[in-house]
Amino acid sequence: MPNIDDIRGYLTAAIGRQVFPGCALGWVVDGKKSVITVGNHTYNLDSQRVTESSLFDCASVTKSIPVSTLALWMIERGKMSIDSKLAGFVPEYRGSFRNEVTIKHLLTHTLDFDFRLSEFKDLAPEKLLDAIISVKMKNPPGEKFCYANATSILLGMVLESVGAKSLQILAKETFFDPLEMQDTTFFPAENAIKDCVPTEDDPWRGRVIQGEVHDESAWALRGIMTAGSAGMFSTVGDLLNFVGMLAGGGEPFFSPETVKAMHTNQIPYITGQCTGLGWELNQPYMGAKRTPTTIGKTGFTGSTVIMDIPRKKGLVLLSNCTWPTRKPNRDMINEVRAGLADLIFA
């Protein structure tokens, strides 16, 4: 089992290097869960302590939990297939290769968008959405891995079309309620804002971001939709319930075949790239102890989920490495992610 003292010392050192002011870490090994919290909401030692009930902006972890896994859940139940066409569910899509984009392309991020969504954050939400559904692509679908927020926003639109409900309701009914993820939400209640860990003193919005989505494009779209790219708020315990479910084999939500697809490379024909179905696969931030079947997802704010399902192990790291301002690169947080994975998966 992982050594709790070693892990606590590692996290305390990370705070000392100002990787983040505080964090919540949880892991599951063979069904046994553990949680550690260290530090504060900010570098002011008088600020609120991070606890197990602290709500973190999970940023792009949202793409996998719940969005991609919700798509896989629907596929298993015959509500759509991996080869279903995007345009069949989102008829307003009029971008490149309209009749060729499939659900698999969305789940594997193999759409080569010719723009960065952050460039459109100052547009009205309707115009921002129009930029997504009329997007131009550099290459045909499936030819190139291209991680993009727009891909997951389109997938979220598919889910809402198939499920005939909003994304947050679909996630709540399918995963959050059954897994007792009671604090997980896209919209923290007003009385829960104090428990939300601030993400950034944001010059673009001109205020401290706390209890509202940090991602600019998801925030810009909030008036007309719930973006599938970012926006989930959760606690370490709630996410550990989800990770524990997958690390334990996925039942009753997923069949062994679907779980295997999550940790099997879906794009072996693209040189130098790999991805599972709905999850990142075998990436450096997953540590030196990772295997070719280790999966995970990170978020810009400092959130992390890493799982080795065949070995029945998983971890959740929630932090605010973007406080008080975002760093020039992800080197420091990725070093911590990998170090924790090595300590837990050794």
Short mmCIF file of C-alpha atoms in Angstrom, two decimals:
data_model
loop_
_atom_site.label_atom_id
_atom_site.label_comp_id
_atom_site.label_asym_id
_atom_site.label_seq_id
_atom_site.Cartn_x
_atom_site.Cartn_y
_atom_site.Cartn_z
CA MET A 1 0.00 0.00 0.00
CA PRO A 2 1.17 3.60 -0.58
CA ASN A 3 3.03 5.26 2.32
CA ILE A 4 0.82 8.11 3.57
CA ASP A 5 3.69 9.94 5.28
CA ASP A 6 5.75 9.94 2.08
CA ILE A 7 2.79 11.24 0.08
CA ARG A 8 1.96 13.97 2.59
CA GLY A 9 5.60 15.09 2.60
CA TYR A 10 5.63 15.17 -1.20
CA LEU A 11 2.50 17.34 -1.32
CA THR A 12 3.79 19.67 1.39
CA ALA A 13 6.99 20.16 -0.60
CA ALA A 14 4.93 20.97 -3.69
CA ILE A 15 3.13 23.70 -1.74
CA GLY A 16 6.50 25.03 -0.63
CA ARG A 17 7.55 25.30 -4.28
CA GLN A 18 4.25 27.10 -4.97
CA VAL A 19 2.99 24.51 -7.42
CA PHE A 20 -0.37 25.16 -5.73
CA PRO A 21 -1.50 26.55 -2.36
CA GLY A 22 -3.46 23.45 -1.44
CA CYS A 23 -4.83 20.19 -2.76
CA ALA A 24 -6.94 17.14 -2.08
CA LEU A 25 -5.59 13.74 -3.07
CA GLY A 26 -7.41 10.44 -3.04
CA TRP A 27 -6.51 6.98 -4.26
CA VAL A 28 -8.02 3.53 -4.48
CA VAL A 29 -6.06 0.28 -4.47
CA ASP A 30 -7.94 -3.01 -4.72
CA GLY A 31 -11.12 -1.30 -3.59
CA LYS A 32 -9.60 0.40 -0.53
CA LYS A 33 -9.81 4.20 -0.59
CA SER A 34 -7.64 6.82 1.13
CA VAL A 35 -7.75 10.64 1.12
CA ILE A 36 -5.24 13.33 2.13
CA THR A 37 -5.79 17.09 2.11
CA VAL A 38 -3.05 19.68 2.58
CA GLY A 39 -2.73 23.45 2.36
CA ASN A 40 -5.14 26.33 1.97
CA HIS A 41 -7.37 27.93 -0.65
CA THR A 42 -4.67 30.56 -1.27
CA TYR A 43 -1.10 31.23 -0.17
CA ASN A 44 -2.47 33.38 2.65
CA LEU A 45 -2.22 31.04 5.63
CA ASP A 46 -5.29 32.69 7.12
CA SER A 47 -7.35 31.55 4.15
CA GLN A 48 -9.68 28.58 4.33
CA ARG A 49 -8.09 25.17 4.70
CA VAL A 50 -8.55 22.58 1.98
CA THR A 51 -10.76 19.78 3.31
CA GLU A 52 -12.49 16.73 1.88
CA SER A 53 -15.56 18.90 1.28
CA SER A 54 -13.66 21.53 -0.74
CA LEU A 55 -15.11 21.96 -4.22
CA PHE A 56 -12.61 22.23 -7.06
CA ASP A 57 -13.11 23.33 -10.65
CA CYS A 58 -12.18 20.12 -12.48
CA ALA A 59 -11.65 21.91 -15.82
CA SER A 60 -11.00 19.46 -18.67
CA VAL A 61 -11.47 16.37 -16.50
CA THR A 62 -15.08 17.17 -17.42
CA LYS A 63 -14.32 15.86 -20.92
CA SER A 64 -13.94 12.33 -19.56
CA ILE A 65 -16.02 12.53 -16.37
CA PRO A 66 -18.85 12.74 -17.19
CA VAL A 67 -18.97 13.61 -20.92
CA SER A 68 -17.07 10.83 -22.73
CA THR A 69 -18.12 8.17 -20.24
CA LEU A 70 -21.73 9.28 -20.64
CA ALA A 71 -21.37 8.78 -24.39
CA LEU A 72 -19.97 5.28 -23.82
CA TRP A 73 -22.85 4.52 -21.45
CA MET A 74 -25.34 5.55 -24.16
CA ILE A 75 -23.52 3.49 -26.80
CA GLU A 76 -23.70 0.39 -24.60
CA ARG A 77 -27.45 0.84 -24.29
CA GLY A 78 -28.00 1.20 -28.01
CA LYS A 79 -28.96 4.88 -27.93
CA MET A 80 -26.27 5.54 -30.55
CA SER A 81 -23.25 3.74 -31.97
CA ILE A 82 -19.58 4.48 -32.23
CA ASP A 83 -20.08 5.01 -35.96
CA SER A 84 -23.14 7.26 -35.67
CA LYS A 85 -22.77 10.55 -37.54
CA LEU A 86 -22.51 13.83 -35.64
CA ALA A 87 -24.91 15.49 -38.08
CA GLY A 88 -27.59 12.95 -37.24
CA PHE A 89 -27.79 14.35 -33.71
CA VAL A 90 -26.59 17.91 -34.29
CA PRO A 91 -28.18 18.80 -37.65
CA GLU A 92 -27.09 22.41 -37.29
CA TYR A 93 -23.46 21.30 -37.71
CA ARG A 94 -22.34 22.60 -41.11
CA GLY A 95 -18.58 22.46 -40.72
CA SER A 96 -16.06 20.55 -42.80
CA PHE A 97 -16.78 16.90 -43.61
CA ARG A 98 -20.32 17.29 -42.32
CA ASN A 99 -21.41 13.79 -43.30
CA GLU A 100 -18.20 12.06 -42.22
CA VAL A 101 -17.67 13.11 -38.58
CA THR A 102 -18.61 10.24 -36.24
CA ILE A 103 -18.96 9.73 -32.51
CA LYS A 104 -15.64 7.86 -32.53
CA HIS A 105 -13.89 10.94 -33.93
CA LEU A 106 -15.31 12.95 -31.02
CA LEU A 107 -14.27 10.33 -28.44
CA THR A 108 -10.73 10.10 -29.82
CA HIS A 109 -10.13 13.81 -30.59
CA THR A 110 -9.30 13.09 -34.20
CA LEU A 111 -10.85 16.22 -35.70
CA ASP A 112 -8.22 18.66 -36.97
CA PHE A 113 -9.75 22.03 -36.10
CA ASP A 114 -8.17 25.05 -37.75
CA PHE A 115 -8.55 27.40 -34.77
CA ARG A 116 -8.15 27.75 -31.01
CA LEU A 117 -11.44 28.29 -29.22
CA SER A 118 -9.82 30.72 -26.79
CA GLU A 119 -9.41 33.13 -29.70
CA PHE A 120 -13.22 33.55 -29.78
CA LYS A 121 -13.85 34.09 -26.07
CA ASP A 122 -14.84 37.74 -26.55
CA LEU A 123 -17.64 36.88 -28.97
CA ALA A 124 -21.29 36.70 -27.99
CA PRO A 125 -22.15 33.11 -27.02
CA GLU A 126 -24.28 32.56 -30.12
CA LYS A 127 -21.38 33.61 -32.35
CA LEU A 128 -18.95 31.47 -30.39
CA LEU A 129 -21.20 28.45 -30.87
CA ASP A 130 -21.57 29.30 -34.56
CA ALA A 131 -17.77 29.22 -34.89
CA ILE A 132 -17.83 25.66 -33.54
CA ILE A 133 -20.62 24.30 -35.72
CA SER A 134 -19.24 25.90 -38.88
CA VAL A 135 -15.61 24.97 -38.21
CA LYS A 136 -13.09 24.38 -40.97
CA MET A 137 -10.69 21.45 -40.68
CA LYS A 138 -7.18 21.05 -42.01
CA ASN A 139 -7.46 17.28 -42.58
CA PRO A 140 -10.24 14.70 -42.94
CA PRO A 141 -11.64 13.21 -39.70
CA GLY A 142 -9.58 10.44 -38.17
CA GLU A 143 -6.26 11.35 -39.81
CA LYS A 144 -4.72 13.41 -37.02
CA PHE A 145 -4.99 13.57 -33.22
CA CYS A 146 -5.94 17.13 -32.28
CA TYR A 147 -6.99 17.78 -28.70
CA ALA A 148 -9.57 20.58 -28.67
CA ASN A 149 -12.34 21.97 -26.50
CA ALA A 150 -14.65 22.23 -29.50
CA THR A 151 -14.60 18.44 -29.93
CA SER A 152 -16.03 17.86 -26.46
CA ILE A 153 -18.53 20.70 -26.84
CA LEU A 154 -19.89 18.95 -29.93
CA LEU A 155 -20.02 15.65 -28.02
CA GLY A 156 -21.96 17.35 -25.24
CA MET A 157 -24.45 18.59 -27.81
CA VAL A 158 -24.85 15.02 -29.08
CA LEU A 159 -25.56 13.77 -25.56
CA GLU A 160 -28.22 16.40 -24.99
CA SER A 161 -29.84 15.48 -28.30
CA VAL A 162 -29.83 11.73 -27.56
CA GLY A 163 -30.86 12.09 -23.93
CA ALA A 164 -33.36 14.92 -24.50
CA LYS A 165 -32.13 16.57 -21.31
CA SER A 166 -29.45 19.04 -20.33
CA LEU A 167 -25.93 17.73 -19.88
CA GLN A 168 -25.89 18.38 -16.13
CA ILE A 169 -29.18 16.49 -15.63
CA LEU A 170 -28.00 13.55 -17.72
CA ALA A 171 -24.77 13.37 -15.69
CA LYS A 172 -26.61 13.65 -12.39
CA GLU A 173 -29.14 10.94 -13.19
CA THR A 174 -26.67 8.55 -14.84
CA PHE A 175 -23.59 8.83 -12.62
CA PHE A 176 -23.67 11.42 -9.87
CA ASP A 177 -26.74 10.18 -8.00
CA PRO A 178 -26.11 6.41 -8.33
CA LEU A 179 -22.45 6.85 -7.27
CA GLU A 180 -23.40 9.15 -4.37
CA MET A 181 -21.43 12.02 -5.87
CA GLN A 182 -23.65 14.36 -3.89
CA ASP A 183 -21.54 17.51 -4.17
CA THR A 184 -20.66 17.20 -7.87
CA THR A 185 -22.31 19.81 -10.06
CA PHE A 186 -21.88 22.16 -12.99
CA PHE A 187 -23.43 25.01 -11.02
CA PRO A 188 -22.38 25.33 -7.36
CA ALA A 189 -25.17 26.64 -5.16
CA GLU A 190 -24.70 30.10 -3.69
CA ASN A 191 -24.24 28.68 -0.18
CA ALA A 192 -21.47 26.39 -1.52
CA ILE A 193 -19.35 29.14 -3.07
CA LYS A 194 -17.36 29.52 0.14
CA ASP A 195 -16.25 25.89 -0.19
CA CYS A 196 -15.11 26.39 -3.80
CA VAL A 197 -11.36 26.75 -4.13
CA PRO A 198 -10.50 29.89 -6.16
CA THR A 199 -8.74 29.26 -9.44
CA GLU A 200 -7.32 32.59 -10.59
CA ASP A 201 -7.32 36.34 -10.08
CA ASP A 202 -8.42 36.72 -13.67
CA PRO A 203 -7.46 39.89 -15.57
CA TRP A 204 -9.88 39.03 -18.42
CA ARG A 205 -12.95 38.95 -16.16
CA GLY A 206 -11.46 41.46 -13.75
CA ARG A 207 -12.10 39.45 -10.58
CA VAL A 208 -11.17 36.39 -8.57
CA ILE A 209 -12.74 33.29 -10.12
CA GLN A 210 -14.41 31.21 -7.43
CA GLY A 211 -17.41 28.96 -7.92
CA GLU A 212 -17.69 29.74 -11.63
CA VAL A 213 -16.03 27.87 -14.47
CA HIS A 214 -12.45 28.99 -15.10
CA ASP A 215 -12.29 27.96 -18.76
CA GLU A 216 -13.00 31.04 -20.88
CA SER A 217 -14.96 29.42 -23.70
CA ALA A 218 -17.12 27.35 -21.33
CA TRP A 219 -17.79 30.51 -19.34
CA ALA A 220 -18.64 32.49 -22.47
CA LEU A 221 -21.12 29.80 -23.57
CA ARG A 222 -22.81 29.47 -20.16
CA GLY A 223 -25.76 31.65 -21.16
CA ILE A 224 -26.93 29.29 -23.90
CA MET A 225 -25.56 25.84 -23.00
CA THR A 226 -23.56 23.67 -20.63
CA ALA A 227 -20.27 23.08 -22.42
CA GLY A 228 -18.98 19.52 -22.59
CA SER A 229 -15.39 20.76 -22.40
CA ALA A 230 -15.16 22.06 -18.81
CA GLY A 231 -17.29 23.18 -15.90
CA MET A 232 -17.73 20.27 -13.52
CA PHE A 233 -17.08 21.05 -9.85
CA SER A 234 -16.39 18.15 -7.52
CA THR A 235 -14.78 16.95 -4.32
CA VAL A 236 -12.00 14.40 -4.00
CA GLY A 237 -14.36 11.87 -2.42
CA ASP A 238 -16.98 12.20 -5.12
CA LEU A 239 -14.48 11.69 -7.93
CA LEU A 240 -12.89 8.81 -6.05
CA ASN A 241 -16.30 7.09 -6.11
CA PHE A 242 -16.25 7.30 -9.91
CA VAL A 243 -12.61 6.22 -10.18
CA GLY A 244 -13.26 3.34 -7.76
CA MET A 245 -16.12 2.16 -9.95
CA LEU A 246 -13.93 2.04 -13.07
CA ALA A 247 -10.88 0.64 -11.25
CA GLY A 248 -13.15 -2.09 -9.92
CA GLY A 249 -14.21 -3.13 -13.40
CA GLY A 250 -16.93 -0.63 -14.33
CA GLU A 251 -20.03 -2.55 -13.28
CA PRO A 252 -22.94 -1.92 -13.37
CA PHE A 253 -22.35 0.98 -15.75
CA PHE A 254 -19.97 -0.57 -18.25
CA SER A 255 -19.25 -3.96 -19.76
CA PRO A 256 -15.71 -5.40 -19.71
CA GLU A 257 -15.51 -4.73 -23.47
CA THR A 258 -16.22 -1.00 -23.03
CA VAL A 259 -13.75 -0.70 -20.16
CA LYS A 260 -11.11 -2.43 -22.27
CA ALA A 261 -11.75 0.08 -25.08
CA MET A 262 -11.06 2.89 -22.60
CA HIS A 263 -7.50 1.60 -22.04
CA THR A 264 -6.74 0.31 -25.54
CA ASN A 265 -5.12 2.52 -28.17
CA GLN A 266 -7.79 3.55 -30.67
CA ILE A 267 -5.44 5.27 -33.13
CA PRO A 268 -2.51 2.86 -33.69
CA TYR A 269 -2.32 4.08 -37.29
CA ILE A 270 -1.30 7.62 -36.21
CA THR A 271 2.44 7.61 -35.62
CA GLY A 272 3.56 8.86 -32.21
CA GLN A 273 0.02 9.24 -30.81
CA CYS A 274 -2.23 7.09 -28.67
CA THR A 275 -5.58 7.54 -26.96
CA GLY A 276 -8.13 5.32 -25.32
CA LEU A 277 -11.82 5.65 -26.04
CA GLY A 278 -12.75 8.79 -24.11
CA TRP A 279 -9.50 8.86 -22.11
CA GLU A 280 -5.88 9.85 -22.53
CA LEU A 281 -3.57 6.85 -22.62
CA ASN A 282 0.01 6.17 -21.48
CA GLN A 283 1.11 9.80 -21.11
CA PRO A 284 4.22 11.10 -19.26
CA TYR A 285 2.16 12.83 -16.53
CA MET A 286 0.99 9.34 -15.50
CA GLY A 287 4.46 8.61 -14.11
CA ALA A 288 7.34 6.24 -14.74
CA LYS A 289 5.34 3.32 -13.28
CA ARG A 290 2.61 3.65 -15.90
CA THR A 291 1.83 0.83 -18.30
CA PRO A 292 0.56 0.91 -21.90
CA THR A 293 -2.96 0.58 -20.43
CA THR A 294 -2.76 3.43 -17.89
CA ILE A 295 -5.44 6.04 -18.60
CA GLY A 296 -6.21 9.48 -17.25
CA LYS A 297 -7.31 13.03 -17.79
CA THR A 298 -6.01 16.37 -16.60
CA GLY A 299 -7.53 19.80 -16.20
CA PHE A 300 -5.87 23.18 -16.68
CA THR A 301 -6.68 24.25 -13.11
CA GLY A 302 -4.61 21.40 -11.69
CA SER A 303 -7.07 18.52 -11.56
CA THR A 304 -5.95 14.98 -12.40
CA VAL A 305 -7.44 11.51 -12.70
CA ILE A 306 -5.14 8.54 -13.38
CA MET A 307 -6.16 4.89 -13.43
CA ASP A 308 -4.52 1.54 -14.04
CA ILE A 309 -7.67 -0.53 -14.35
CA PRO A 310 -6.00 -3.95 -14.90
CA ARG A 311 -4.13 -3.39 -11.61
CA LYS A 312 -7.27 -2.00 -9.89
CA LYS A 313 -5.59 1.27 -8.96
CA GLY A 314 -6.57 4.89 -9.42
CA LEU A 315 -5.93 8.37 -8.07
CA VAL A 316 -7.59 11.77 -7.99
CA LEU A 317 -5.64 15.01 -7.46
CA LEU A 318 -7.57 18.25 -7.14
CA SER A 319 -5.57 21.48 -6.87
CA ASN A 320 -5.53 25.10 -8.00
CA CYS A 321 -2.16 25.41 -9.70
CA THR A 322 -3.50 28.44 -11.60
CA TRP A 323 -3.61 30.51 -8.38
CA PRO A 324 -3.08 33.43 -8.24
CA THR A 325 -2.17 33.55 -11.95
CA ARG A 326 -1.61 30.77 -14.47
CA LYS A 327 1.93 29.53 -14.97
CA PRO A 328 3.79 29.76 -18.29
CA ASN A 329 3.63 25.98 -18.78
CA ARG A 330 2.46 22.75 -17.12
CA ASP A 331 5.90 21.47 -16.17
CA MET A 332 5.52 21.87 -12.38
CA ILE A 333 2.05 20.36 -12.07
CA ASN A 334 2.91 17.52 -14.46
CA GLU A 335 5.98 16.70 -12.35
CA VAL A 336 3.75 16.45 -9.28
CA ARG A 337 1.17 14.36 -11.13
CA ALA A 338 3.83 11.90 -12.25
CA GLY A 339 5.49 11.79 -8.83
CA LEU A 340 2.22 11.00 -7.08
CA ALA A 341 1.40 8.30 -9.62
CA ASP A 342 4.77 6.69 -8.96
CA LEU A 343 4.21 6.77 -5.20
CA ILE A 344 0.74 5.25 -5.47
CA PHE A 345 1.16 2.83 -8.39
CA ALA A 346 4.59 1.49 -7.41
#
